[in-house]
Coordinates of C-alpha atoms and ligand atoms in Angstrom, one line a residue:
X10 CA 85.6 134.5 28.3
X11 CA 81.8 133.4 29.6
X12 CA 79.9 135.0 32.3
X13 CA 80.6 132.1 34.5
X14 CA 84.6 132.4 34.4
X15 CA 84.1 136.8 34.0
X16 CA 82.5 136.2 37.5
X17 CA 84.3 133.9 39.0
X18 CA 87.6 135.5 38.2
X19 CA 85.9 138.6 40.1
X20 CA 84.7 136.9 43.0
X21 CA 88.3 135.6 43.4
X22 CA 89.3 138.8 44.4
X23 CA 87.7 138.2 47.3
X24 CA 89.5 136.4 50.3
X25 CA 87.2 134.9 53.2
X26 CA 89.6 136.4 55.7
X27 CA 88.9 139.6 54.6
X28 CA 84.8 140.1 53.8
X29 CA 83.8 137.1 56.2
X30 CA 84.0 138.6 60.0
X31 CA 83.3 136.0 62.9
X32 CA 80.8 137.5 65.1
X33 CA 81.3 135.3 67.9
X34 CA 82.9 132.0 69.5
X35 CA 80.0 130.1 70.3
X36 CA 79.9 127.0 68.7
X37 CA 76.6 124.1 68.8
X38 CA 76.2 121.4 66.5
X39 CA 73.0 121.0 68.1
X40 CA 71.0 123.2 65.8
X41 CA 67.2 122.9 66.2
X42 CA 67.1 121.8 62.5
X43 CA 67.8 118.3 61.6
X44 CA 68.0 117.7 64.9
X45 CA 65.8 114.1 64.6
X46 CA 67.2 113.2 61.0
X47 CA 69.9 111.1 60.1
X48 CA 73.2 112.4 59.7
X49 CA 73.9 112.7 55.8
X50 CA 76.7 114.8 54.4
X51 CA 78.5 114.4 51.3
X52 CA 81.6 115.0 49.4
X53 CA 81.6 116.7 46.1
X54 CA 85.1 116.6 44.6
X55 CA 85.1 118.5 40.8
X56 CA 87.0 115.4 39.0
X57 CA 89.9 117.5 37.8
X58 CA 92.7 115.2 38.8
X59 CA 94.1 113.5 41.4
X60 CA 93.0 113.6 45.1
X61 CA 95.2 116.0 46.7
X62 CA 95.7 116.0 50.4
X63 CA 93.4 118.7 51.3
X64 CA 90.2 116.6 49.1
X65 CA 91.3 114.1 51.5
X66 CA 90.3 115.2 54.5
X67 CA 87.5 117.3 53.7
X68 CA 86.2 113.6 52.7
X69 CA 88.0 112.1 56.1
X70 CA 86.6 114.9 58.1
X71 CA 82.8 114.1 57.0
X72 CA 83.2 110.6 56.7
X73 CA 84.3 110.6 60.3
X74 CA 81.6 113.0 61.0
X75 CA 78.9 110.5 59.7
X76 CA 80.1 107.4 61.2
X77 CA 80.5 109.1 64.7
X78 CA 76.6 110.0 64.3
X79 CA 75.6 106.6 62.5
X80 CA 75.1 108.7 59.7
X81 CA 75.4 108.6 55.8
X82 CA 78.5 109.5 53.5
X83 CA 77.9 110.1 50.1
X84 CA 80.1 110.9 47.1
X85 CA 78.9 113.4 44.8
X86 CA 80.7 114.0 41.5
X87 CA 80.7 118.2 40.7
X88 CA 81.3 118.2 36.7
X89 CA 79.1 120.8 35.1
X90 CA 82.5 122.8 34.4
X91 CA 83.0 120.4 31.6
X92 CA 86.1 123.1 30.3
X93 CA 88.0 121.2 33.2
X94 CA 86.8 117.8 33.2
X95 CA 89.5 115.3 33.3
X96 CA 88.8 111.4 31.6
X97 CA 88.9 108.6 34.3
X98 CA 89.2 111.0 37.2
X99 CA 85.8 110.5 39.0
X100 CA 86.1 106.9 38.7
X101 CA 90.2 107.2 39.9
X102 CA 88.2 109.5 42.9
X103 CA 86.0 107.1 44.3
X104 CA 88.8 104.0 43.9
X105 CA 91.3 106.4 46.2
X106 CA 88.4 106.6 48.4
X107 CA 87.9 102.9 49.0
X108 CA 92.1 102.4 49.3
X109 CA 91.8 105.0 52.2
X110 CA 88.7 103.1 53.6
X111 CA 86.3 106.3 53.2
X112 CA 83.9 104.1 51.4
X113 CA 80.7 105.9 50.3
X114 CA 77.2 104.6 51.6
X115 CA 76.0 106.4 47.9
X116 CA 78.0 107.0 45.2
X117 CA 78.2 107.1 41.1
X118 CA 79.7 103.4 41.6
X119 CA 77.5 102.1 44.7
X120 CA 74.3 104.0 43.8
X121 CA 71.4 104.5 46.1
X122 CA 67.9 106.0 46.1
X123 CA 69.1 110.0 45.7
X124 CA 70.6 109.5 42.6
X125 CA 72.3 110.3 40.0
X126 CA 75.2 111.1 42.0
X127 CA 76.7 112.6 38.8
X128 CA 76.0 116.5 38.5
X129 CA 76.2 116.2 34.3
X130 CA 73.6 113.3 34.7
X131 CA 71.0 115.8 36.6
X132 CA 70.7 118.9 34.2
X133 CA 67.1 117.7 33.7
X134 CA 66.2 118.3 37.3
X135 CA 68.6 121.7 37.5
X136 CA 66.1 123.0 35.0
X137 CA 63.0 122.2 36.0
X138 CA 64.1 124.2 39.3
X139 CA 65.5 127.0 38.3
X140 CA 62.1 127.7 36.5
X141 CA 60.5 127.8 39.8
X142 CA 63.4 130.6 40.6
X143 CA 62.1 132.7 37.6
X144 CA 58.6 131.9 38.4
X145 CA 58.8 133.2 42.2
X146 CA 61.0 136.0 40.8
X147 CA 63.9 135.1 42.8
X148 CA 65.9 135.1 39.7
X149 CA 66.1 137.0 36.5
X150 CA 67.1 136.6 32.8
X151 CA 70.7 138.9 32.4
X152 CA 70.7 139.6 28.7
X153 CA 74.3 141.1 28.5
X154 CA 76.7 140.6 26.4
X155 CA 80.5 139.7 27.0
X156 CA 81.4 143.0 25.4
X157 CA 79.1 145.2 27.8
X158 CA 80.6 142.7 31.2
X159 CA 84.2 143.2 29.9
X160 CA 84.0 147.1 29.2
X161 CA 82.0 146.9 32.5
X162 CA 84.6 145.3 34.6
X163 CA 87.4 147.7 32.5
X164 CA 85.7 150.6 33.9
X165 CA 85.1 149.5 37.6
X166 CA 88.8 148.5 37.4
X167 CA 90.6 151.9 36.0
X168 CA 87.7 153.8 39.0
X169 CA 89.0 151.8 41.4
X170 CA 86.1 150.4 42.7
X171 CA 84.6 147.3 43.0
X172 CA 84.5 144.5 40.1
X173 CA 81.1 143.4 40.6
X174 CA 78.0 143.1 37.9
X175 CA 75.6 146.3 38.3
X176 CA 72.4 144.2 38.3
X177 CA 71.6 146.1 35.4
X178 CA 69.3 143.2 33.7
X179 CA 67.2 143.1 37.4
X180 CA 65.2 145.7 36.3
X181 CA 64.4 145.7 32.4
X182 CA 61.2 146.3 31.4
X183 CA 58.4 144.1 29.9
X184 CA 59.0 145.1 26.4
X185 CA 62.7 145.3 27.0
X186 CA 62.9 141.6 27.8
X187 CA 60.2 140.9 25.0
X188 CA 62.4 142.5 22.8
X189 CA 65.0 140.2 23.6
X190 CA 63.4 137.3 23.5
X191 CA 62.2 137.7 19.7
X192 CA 65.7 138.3 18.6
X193 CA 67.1 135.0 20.3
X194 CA 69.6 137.9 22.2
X195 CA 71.7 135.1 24.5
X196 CA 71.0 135.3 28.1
X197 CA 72.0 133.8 31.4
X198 CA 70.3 133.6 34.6
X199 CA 71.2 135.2 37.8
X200 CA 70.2 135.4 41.4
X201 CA 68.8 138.2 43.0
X202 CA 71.4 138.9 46.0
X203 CA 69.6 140.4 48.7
X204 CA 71.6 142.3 51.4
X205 CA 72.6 140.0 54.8
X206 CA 72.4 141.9 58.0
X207 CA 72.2 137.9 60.0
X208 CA 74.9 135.9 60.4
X209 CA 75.2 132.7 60.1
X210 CA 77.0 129.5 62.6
X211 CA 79.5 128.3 61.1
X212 CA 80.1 125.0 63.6
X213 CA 83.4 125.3 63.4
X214 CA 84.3 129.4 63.2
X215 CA 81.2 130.1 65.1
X216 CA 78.5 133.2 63.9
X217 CA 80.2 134.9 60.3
X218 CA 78.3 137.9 59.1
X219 CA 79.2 138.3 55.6
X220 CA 77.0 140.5 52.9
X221 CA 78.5 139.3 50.2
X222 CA 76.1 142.0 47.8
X223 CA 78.6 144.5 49.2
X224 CA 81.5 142.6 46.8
X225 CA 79.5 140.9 44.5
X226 CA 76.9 141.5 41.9
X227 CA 73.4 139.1 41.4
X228 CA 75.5 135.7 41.2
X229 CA 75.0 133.3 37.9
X230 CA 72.7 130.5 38.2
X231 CA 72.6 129.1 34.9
X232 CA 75.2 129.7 32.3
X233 CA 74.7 131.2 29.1
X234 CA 75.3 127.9 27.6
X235 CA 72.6 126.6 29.5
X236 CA 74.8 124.6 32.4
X237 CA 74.4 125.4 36.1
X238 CA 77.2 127.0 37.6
X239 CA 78.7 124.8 40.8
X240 CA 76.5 127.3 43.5
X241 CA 73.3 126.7 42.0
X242 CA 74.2 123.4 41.4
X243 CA 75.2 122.6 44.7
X244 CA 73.0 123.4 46.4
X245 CA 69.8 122.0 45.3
X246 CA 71.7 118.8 45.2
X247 CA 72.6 119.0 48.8
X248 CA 68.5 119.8 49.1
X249 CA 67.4 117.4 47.0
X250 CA 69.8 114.4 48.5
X251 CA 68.7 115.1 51.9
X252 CA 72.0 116.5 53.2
X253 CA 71.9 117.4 56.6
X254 CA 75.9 118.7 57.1
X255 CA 78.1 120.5 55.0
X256 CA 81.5 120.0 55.8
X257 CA 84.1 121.7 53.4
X258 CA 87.3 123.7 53.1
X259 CA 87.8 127.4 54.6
X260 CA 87.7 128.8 51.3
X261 CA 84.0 128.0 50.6
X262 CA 82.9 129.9 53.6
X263 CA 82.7 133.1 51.6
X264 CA 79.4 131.3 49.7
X265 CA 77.8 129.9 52.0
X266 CA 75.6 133.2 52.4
X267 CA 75.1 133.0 48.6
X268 CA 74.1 129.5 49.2
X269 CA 71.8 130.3 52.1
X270 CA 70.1 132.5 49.9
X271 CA 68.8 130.3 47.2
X272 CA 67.8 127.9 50.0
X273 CA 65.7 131.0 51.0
X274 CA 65.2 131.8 47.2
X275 CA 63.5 128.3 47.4
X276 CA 61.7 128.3 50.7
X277 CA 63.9 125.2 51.8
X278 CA 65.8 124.8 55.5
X279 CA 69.4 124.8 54.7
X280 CA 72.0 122.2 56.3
X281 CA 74.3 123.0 58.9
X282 CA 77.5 124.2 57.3
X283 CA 81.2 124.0 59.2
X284 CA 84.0 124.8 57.2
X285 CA 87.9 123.3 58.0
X286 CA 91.0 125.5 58.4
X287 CA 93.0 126.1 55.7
X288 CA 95.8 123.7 55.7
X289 CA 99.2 125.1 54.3
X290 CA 102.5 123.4 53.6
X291 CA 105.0 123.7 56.2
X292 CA 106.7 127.0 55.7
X293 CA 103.4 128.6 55.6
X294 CA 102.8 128.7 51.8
X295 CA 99.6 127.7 50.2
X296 CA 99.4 124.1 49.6
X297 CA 99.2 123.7 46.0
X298 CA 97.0 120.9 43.8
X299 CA 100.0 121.1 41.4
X300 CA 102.5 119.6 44.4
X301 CA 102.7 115.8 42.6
X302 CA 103.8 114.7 46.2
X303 CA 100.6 115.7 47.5
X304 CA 98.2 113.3 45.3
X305 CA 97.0 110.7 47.7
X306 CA 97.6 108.4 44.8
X307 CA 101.5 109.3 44.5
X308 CA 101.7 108.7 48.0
X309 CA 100.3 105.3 47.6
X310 CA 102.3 104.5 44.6
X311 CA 104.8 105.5 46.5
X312 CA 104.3 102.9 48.8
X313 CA 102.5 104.8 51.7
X314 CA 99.9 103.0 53.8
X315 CA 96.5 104.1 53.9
X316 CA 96.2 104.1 57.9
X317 CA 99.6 106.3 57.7
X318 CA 97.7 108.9 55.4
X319 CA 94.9 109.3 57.1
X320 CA 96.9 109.7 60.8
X321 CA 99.0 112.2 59.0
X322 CA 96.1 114.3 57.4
X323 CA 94.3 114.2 60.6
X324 CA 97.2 114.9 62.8
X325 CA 96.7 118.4 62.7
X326 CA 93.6 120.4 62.9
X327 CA 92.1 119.2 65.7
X328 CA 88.8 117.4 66.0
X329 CA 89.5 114.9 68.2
X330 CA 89.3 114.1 72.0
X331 CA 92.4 112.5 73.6
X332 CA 94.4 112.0 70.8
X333 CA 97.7 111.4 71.1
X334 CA 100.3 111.9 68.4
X335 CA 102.9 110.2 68.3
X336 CA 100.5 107.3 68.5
X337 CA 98.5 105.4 64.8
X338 CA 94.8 105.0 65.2
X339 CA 92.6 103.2 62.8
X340 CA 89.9 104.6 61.3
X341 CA 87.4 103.3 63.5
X342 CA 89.3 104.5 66.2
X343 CA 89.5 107.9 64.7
X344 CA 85.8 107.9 63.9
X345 CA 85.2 107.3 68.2
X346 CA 87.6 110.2 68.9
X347 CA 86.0 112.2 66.6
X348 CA 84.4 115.7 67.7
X349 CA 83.2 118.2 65.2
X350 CA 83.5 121.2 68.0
X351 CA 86.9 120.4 68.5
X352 CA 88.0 121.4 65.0
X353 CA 90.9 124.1 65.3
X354 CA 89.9 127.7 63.5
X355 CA 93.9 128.7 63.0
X356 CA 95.6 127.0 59.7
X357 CA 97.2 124.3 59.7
X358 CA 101.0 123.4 58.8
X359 CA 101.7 119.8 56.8
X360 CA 105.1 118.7 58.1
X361 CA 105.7 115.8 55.5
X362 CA 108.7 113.9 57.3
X363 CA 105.3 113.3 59.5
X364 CA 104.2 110.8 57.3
X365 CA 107.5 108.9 57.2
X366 CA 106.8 108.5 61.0
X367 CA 103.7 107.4 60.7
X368 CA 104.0 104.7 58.0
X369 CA 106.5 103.7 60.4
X370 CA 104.3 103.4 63.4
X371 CA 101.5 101.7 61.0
X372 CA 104.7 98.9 60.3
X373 CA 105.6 98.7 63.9
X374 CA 101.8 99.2 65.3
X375 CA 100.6 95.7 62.5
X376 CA 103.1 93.8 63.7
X377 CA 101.8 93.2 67.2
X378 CA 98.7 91.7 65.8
X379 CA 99.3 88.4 64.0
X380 CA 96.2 89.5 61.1
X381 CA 97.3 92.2 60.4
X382 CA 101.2 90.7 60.6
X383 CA 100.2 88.7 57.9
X384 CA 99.0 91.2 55.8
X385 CA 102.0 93.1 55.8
X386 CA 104.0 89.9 55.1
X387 CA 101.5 89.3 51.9
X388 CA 102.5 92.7 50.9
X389 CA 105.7 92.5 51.2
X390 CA 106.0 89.3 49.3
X391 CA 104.0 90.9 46.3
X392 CA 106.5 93.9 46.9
X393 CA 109.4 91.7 46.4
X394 CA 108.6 89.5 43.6
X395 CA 107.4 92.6 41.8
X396 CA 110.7 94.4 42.2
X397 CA 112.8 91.7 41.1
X398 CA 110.7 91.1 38.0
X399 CA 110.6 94.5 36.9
X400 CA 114.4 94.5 37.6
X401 CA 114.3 97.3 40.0
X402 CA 116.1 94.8 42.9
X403 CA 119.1 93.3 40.8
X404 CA 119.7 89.8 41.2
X405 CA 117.4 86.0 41.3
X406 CA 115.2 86.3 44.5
X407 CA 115.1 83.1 46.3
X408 CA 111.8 81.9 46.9
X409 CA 112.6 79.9 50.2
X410 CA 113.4 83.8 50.8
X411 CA 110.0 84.3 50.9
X412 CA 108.5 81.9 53.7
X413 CA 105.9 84.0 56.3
X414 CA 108.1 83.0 59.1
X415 CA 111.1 84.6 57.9
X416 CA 109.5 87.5 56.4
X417 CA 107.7 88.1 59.9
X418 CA 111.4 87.7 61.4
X419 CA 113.0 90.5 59.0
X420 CA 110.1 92.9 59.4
X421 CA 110.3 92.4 63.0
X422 CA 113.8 93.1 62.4
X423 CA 113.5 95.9 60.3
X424 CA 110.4 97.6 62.0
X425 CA 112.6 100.5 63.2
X426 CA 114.8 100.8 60.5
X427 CA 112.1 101.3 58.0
X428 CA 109.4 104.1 57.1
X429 CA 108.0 102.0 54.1
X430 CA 108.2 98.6 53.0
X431 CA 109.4 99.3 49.9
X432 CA 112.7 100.7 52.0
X433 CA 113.6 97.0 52.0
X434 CA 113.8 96.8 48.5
X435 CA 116.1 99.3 47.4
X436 CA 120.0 98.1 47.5
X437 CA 120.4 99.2 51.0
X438 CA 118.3 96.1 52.1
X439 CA 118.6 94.0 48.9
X440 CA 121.2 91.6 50.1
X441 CA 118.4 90.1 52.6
X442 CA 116.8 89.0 49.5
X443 CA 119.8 87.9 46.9
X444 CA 123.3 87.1 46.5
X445 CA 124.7 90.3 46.0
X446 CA 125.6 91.4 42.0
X447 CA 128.9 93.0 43.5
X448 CA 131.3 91.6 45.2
X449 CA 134.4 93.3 44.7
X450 CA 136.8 93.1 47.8
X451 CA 138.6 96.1 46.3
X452 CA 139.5 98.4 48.9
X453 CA 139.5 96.0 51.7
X454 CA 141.2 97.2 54.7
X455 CA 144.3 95.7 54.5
X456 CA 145.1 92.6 56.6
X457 CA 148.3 90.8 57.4
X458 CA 146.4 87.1 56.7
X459 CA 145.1 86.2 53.7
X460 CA 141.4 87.3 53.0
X461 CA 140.5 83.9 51.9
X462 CA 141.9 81.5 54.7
X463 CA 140.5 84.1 57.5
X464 CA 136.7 83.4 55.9
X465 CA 137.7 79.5 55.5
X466 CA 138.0 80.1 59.4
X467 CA 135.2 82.0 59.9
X468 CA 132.9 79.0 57.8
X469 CA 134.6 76.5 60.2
X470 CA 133.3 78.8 63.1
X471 CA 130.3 79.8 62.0
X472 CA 129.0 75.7 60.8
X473 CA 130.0 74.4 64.4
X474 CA 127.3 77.1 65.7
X475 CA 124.2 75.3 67.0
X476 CA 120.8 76.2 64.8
X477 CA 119.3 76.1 68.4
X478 CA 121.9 79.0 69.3
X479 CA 122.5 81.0 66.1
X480 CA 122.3 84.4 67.7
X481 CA 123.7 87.5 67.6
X482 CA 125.8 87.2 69.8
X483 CA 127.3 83.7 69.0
X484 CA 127.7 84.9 65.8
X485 CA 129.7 88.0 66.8
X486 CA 131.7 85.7 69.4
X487 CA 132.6 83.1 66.7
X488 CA 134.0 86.1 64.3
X489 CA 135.4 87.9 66.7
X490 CA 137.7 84.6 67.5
X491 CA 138.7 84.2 63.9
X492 CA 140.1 87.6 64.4
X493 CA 142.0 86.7 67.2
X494 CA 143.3 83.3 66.1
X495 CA 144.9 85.3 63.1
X496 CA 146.1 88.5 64.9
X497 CA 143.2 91.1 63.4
X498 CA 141.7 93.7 64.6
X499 CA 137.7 92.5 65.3
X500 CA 136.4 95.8 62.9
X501 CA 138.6 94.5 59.9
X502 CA 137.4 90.8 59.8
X503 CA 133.9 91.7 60.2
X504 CA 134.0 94.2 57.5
X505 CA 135.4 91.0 55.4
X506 CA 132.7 89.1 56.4
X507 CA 130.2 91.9 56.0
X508 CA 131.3 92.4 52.2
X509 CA 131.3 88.8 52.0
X510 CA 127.3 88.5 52.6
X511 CA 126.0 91.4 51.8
X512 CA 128.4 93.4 49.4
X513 CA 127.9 96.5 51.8
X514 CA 130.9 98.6 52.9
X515 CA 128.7 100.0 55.4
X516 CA 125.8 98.4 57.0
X517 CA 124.2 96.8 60.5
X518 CA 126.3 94.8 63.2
X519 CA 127.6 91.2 61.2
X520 CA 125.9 89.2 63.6
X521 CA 122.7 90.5 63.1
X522 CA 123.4 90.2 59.3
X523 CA 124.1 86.8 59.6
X524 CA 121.0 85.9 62.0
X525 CA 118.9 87.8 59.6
X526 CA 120.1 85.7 56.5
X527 CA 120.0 82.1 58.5
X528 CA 122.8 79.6 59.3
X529 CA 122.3 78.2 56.2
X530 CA 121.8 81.1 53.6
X531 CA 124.8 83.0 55.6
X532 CA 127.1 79.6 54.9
X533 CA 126.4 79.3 51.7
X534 CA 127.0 83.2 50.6
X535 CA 130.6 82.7 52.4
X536 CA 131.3 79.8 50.4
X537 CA 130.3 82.0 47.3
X538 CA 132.4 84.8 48.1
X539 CA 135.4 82.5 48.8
X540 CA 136.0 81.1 45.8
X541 CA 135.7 84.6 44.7
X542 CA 139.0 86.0 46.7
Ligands
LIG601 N1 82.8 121.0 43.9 C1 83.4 121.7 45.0 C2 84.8 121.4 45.1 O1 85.4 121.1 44.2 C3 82.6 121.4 46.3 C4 82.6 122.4 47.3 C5 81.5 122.1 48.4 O2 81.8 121.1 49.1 O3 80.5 122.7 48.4 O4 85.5 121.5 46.1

């Protein structure tokens, strides 16, 4: 085990809730610092995976922040924990990004003048300042070894007290540390923690007094390896890129004192710093980066639209100003309604049948507007051809299937029986698209005619039908007086008809069916299935 993870696993022990105390409401983002400078904030995602939901809106949350202040968002890429680097995943980071449309003004892939925005690409510049640390004495050389920090932590543990480093290395002497250095002895470097008696504003949680050299020991800088740790890290990148906001999950409130510290250690003016409520799944538990569902890119695969996402991540919390919600907003919309002080303190539950309902609305909302019409209709045509390439809709799709007008028509059709566009792709929906694969009239209710002379009539009926007048409701009329001309009962010829188009035992009104297929598509399908009977 390093120092780093020995450390970290004790500082874990620590929850916010209970060493971080909020002194009092009041709540400014007006802070005399910065007040003149541009907004810049960033977002500095460890590339360990996928984006899960909660990544996603700490970057919605200060993307929004930025763009409501005509400010700057930047994407910075945390790796100096190489242990738990994962191939691909900054650059699959920053393309999730761009499909939500929180596109970085800086970035590893769109650059810009604070660069590199790659913490494994900066170790250069990490240690020319952590010399200035061991210059000003601000931090010291910890020669321990992982035996004496394990048998430490042993005894602290079976005592009860505390699991925190004793600072022992602080105070060695001249010789002591000379000592060390001629025999190469391995060391890392640490901060010197200072008590906190001042708290600090939180702009979201208001004043927190926390002294974190109650729980913890002098915090590691530099590794023993020689890499930074994330705190040390972090924050003279957030210095050095000119950050003026820092806007991150609950659970990095507990460092923020540390971090105020080395900005002290350094004789810089820290950012602002708000932290966002801890967002749990619905029933309360902790939302987990091993939930596959929650990876924004599963939810896209999974057919998902990006406005849907990001009304559903920002649906609760708070933060904006007359928001309704049952309603979609786009992101430029958001980013007007957008108010930092109106960011909720109390956690926050993820109800995902939300994000049915708002993929939905996103479907319903598009169609009103004939741009954006047209980009679901370009979707859904990829969506389709896809599907029946790959097999995953049986059958041949029929390309005049595919023209914009009747898409439009379906989807306007559709629009409140769908969450997803891929909904009208699985076999529910697939008979839109192709003749059905099966078309056994097994288990039709039995009828006193014969099945194949009462859809004869129904062809007759259905041909002398106007184009001008195909409607619902002519088409129900015309079947319902096949049904009558033979003496049936009006449900069992239109489930005949009904299996006869579609293959569905079950499935919307027949007239709409039919007026959904076309006069001609709907003739030719009960043709088909009449030489079948
Ligand atoms: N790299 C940290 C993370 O993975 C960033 C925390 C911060 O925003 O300071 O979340």
């Amino acid at each position: 085990m390093t120092l780093y993870v020995l450390w970290r696993n004790a500082k874990s022990l620590v929850s916010p809730s209970k060493f971080s105390r909020r002194i009092t409401s009041s709540r400014s983002i007006v802070s005399s610092k910065n007040l003149c400078s541009e907004v810049r904030v960033r977002f500095a995602p460890s590339p360990t995976g996928f984006l899960h939901l909660g990544g996603l809106r700490t970057a919605l949350y200060n993307y929004l922040f930025a763009k409501s202040r005509k400010g700057k968002f930047i994407l910075r890429i945390e790796d100096t924990d190489q242990t738990r680097l994962v191939p691909e995943a900054a650059e699959k980071l920053e393309a999730v990004l761009n499909w939500a449309k929180i596109v970085p003004d800086e970035s590893p892939f769109v650059g810009g003048s604070y660069g590199p925005y790659v913490q494994s690409q900066r170790y250069e510049i990490y240690g020319d300042h952590i010399k200035k640390l061991l210059h000003n004495g601000a931090a010291y050389k910890c020669y321990c070894s992982e035996t004496r920090l394990d048998l430490l932590r042993k005894d602290l543990q079976r005592r009860g007290e505390t699991v925190k480093y004793d600072n022992r290395c602080r105070n060695l002497s001249a010789a002591k540390i000379e000592k060390f250095e001629r025999q190469g002895v391995p060391f890392c470097i640490r901060l010197k923690l200072e008590d906190i008696t001042e708290p600090f504003e939180d702009l979201v949680f208001g004043s927190i007094l926390n002294n974190i050299a109650e729980i913890e020991g002098d915090p590691v800088l530099v590794k023993t390896d020689g890499f930074p740790t994330y705190h040390f890290a972090n924050v003279v990148d957030d210095h050095l890129m000119g950050i003026t906001h820092v806007l991150r999950g609950i659970e990095w409130q507990v460092s923020t004192p540390k971090h105020l510290l080395l900005y002290k250690a350094f004789g810089w003016d820290p950012p602002n710093f708000a932290h966002l409520p801890l967002i749990t799944n619905s029933d309360g538990t902790k939302l987990s980066k091993r939930q596959g569902d929650l990876h924004v890119e599963s939810l896209k695969a999974k057919g998902f639209s990006s406005t849907a996402v990001i009304n559903f991540v920002t649906n609760i919390g708070g933060g904006f100003e007359n928001r309704e919600h049952n309603a979609i907003y786009s992101i430029d919309e958001l980013i007007e309604k957008f108010h930092l002080e109106r960011i909720n303190t109390n956690s926050c539950k993820l109800e995902i049948e939300k994000l049915s309902q708002f993929n939905q609305l996103h479907i319903q909302q598009y169609l009103k507007s004939p741009s954006d019409a047209a980009l679901l209709i370009t979707e859904l045509r990829e969506l389709l051809k896809q599907s029946f390439q790959d097999n995953s809709c049986a059958g041949t799709l029929q390309e005049t299937a595919l023209s914009d007008e009747r898409l439009f028509k379906i989807l306007s059709w559709s629009k409140d029986r769908i969450f997803r566009l891929s909904d009208l792709v699985t076999p529910e929906f697939s008979y839109i698209w192709a003749i059905p694969q099966d078309l056994s009239f097994q288990q039709l209710p039995s009828m006193s005619a014969a099945p194949a002379d009462v859809l004869h009539t129904v062809i007759e009926n259905v041909a002398a039908i106007p184009e001008s007048n195909f409607d619902k409701e002519n088409v129900s009329k015309s079947v319902k007086e096949v049904g009558k001309k033979f003496g049936l009962k009006t449900p069992v010829v239109m489930t005949l008809v009904r299996r006869a188009v579609s293959g569905l035992k079950q499935g919307p009104p027949v007239g709409e069916m039919l007026v959904i297929l076309g006069k001609e598509t709907s003739l030719q399908r009960l043709k088909h299935a009449q030489l079948l009977l």
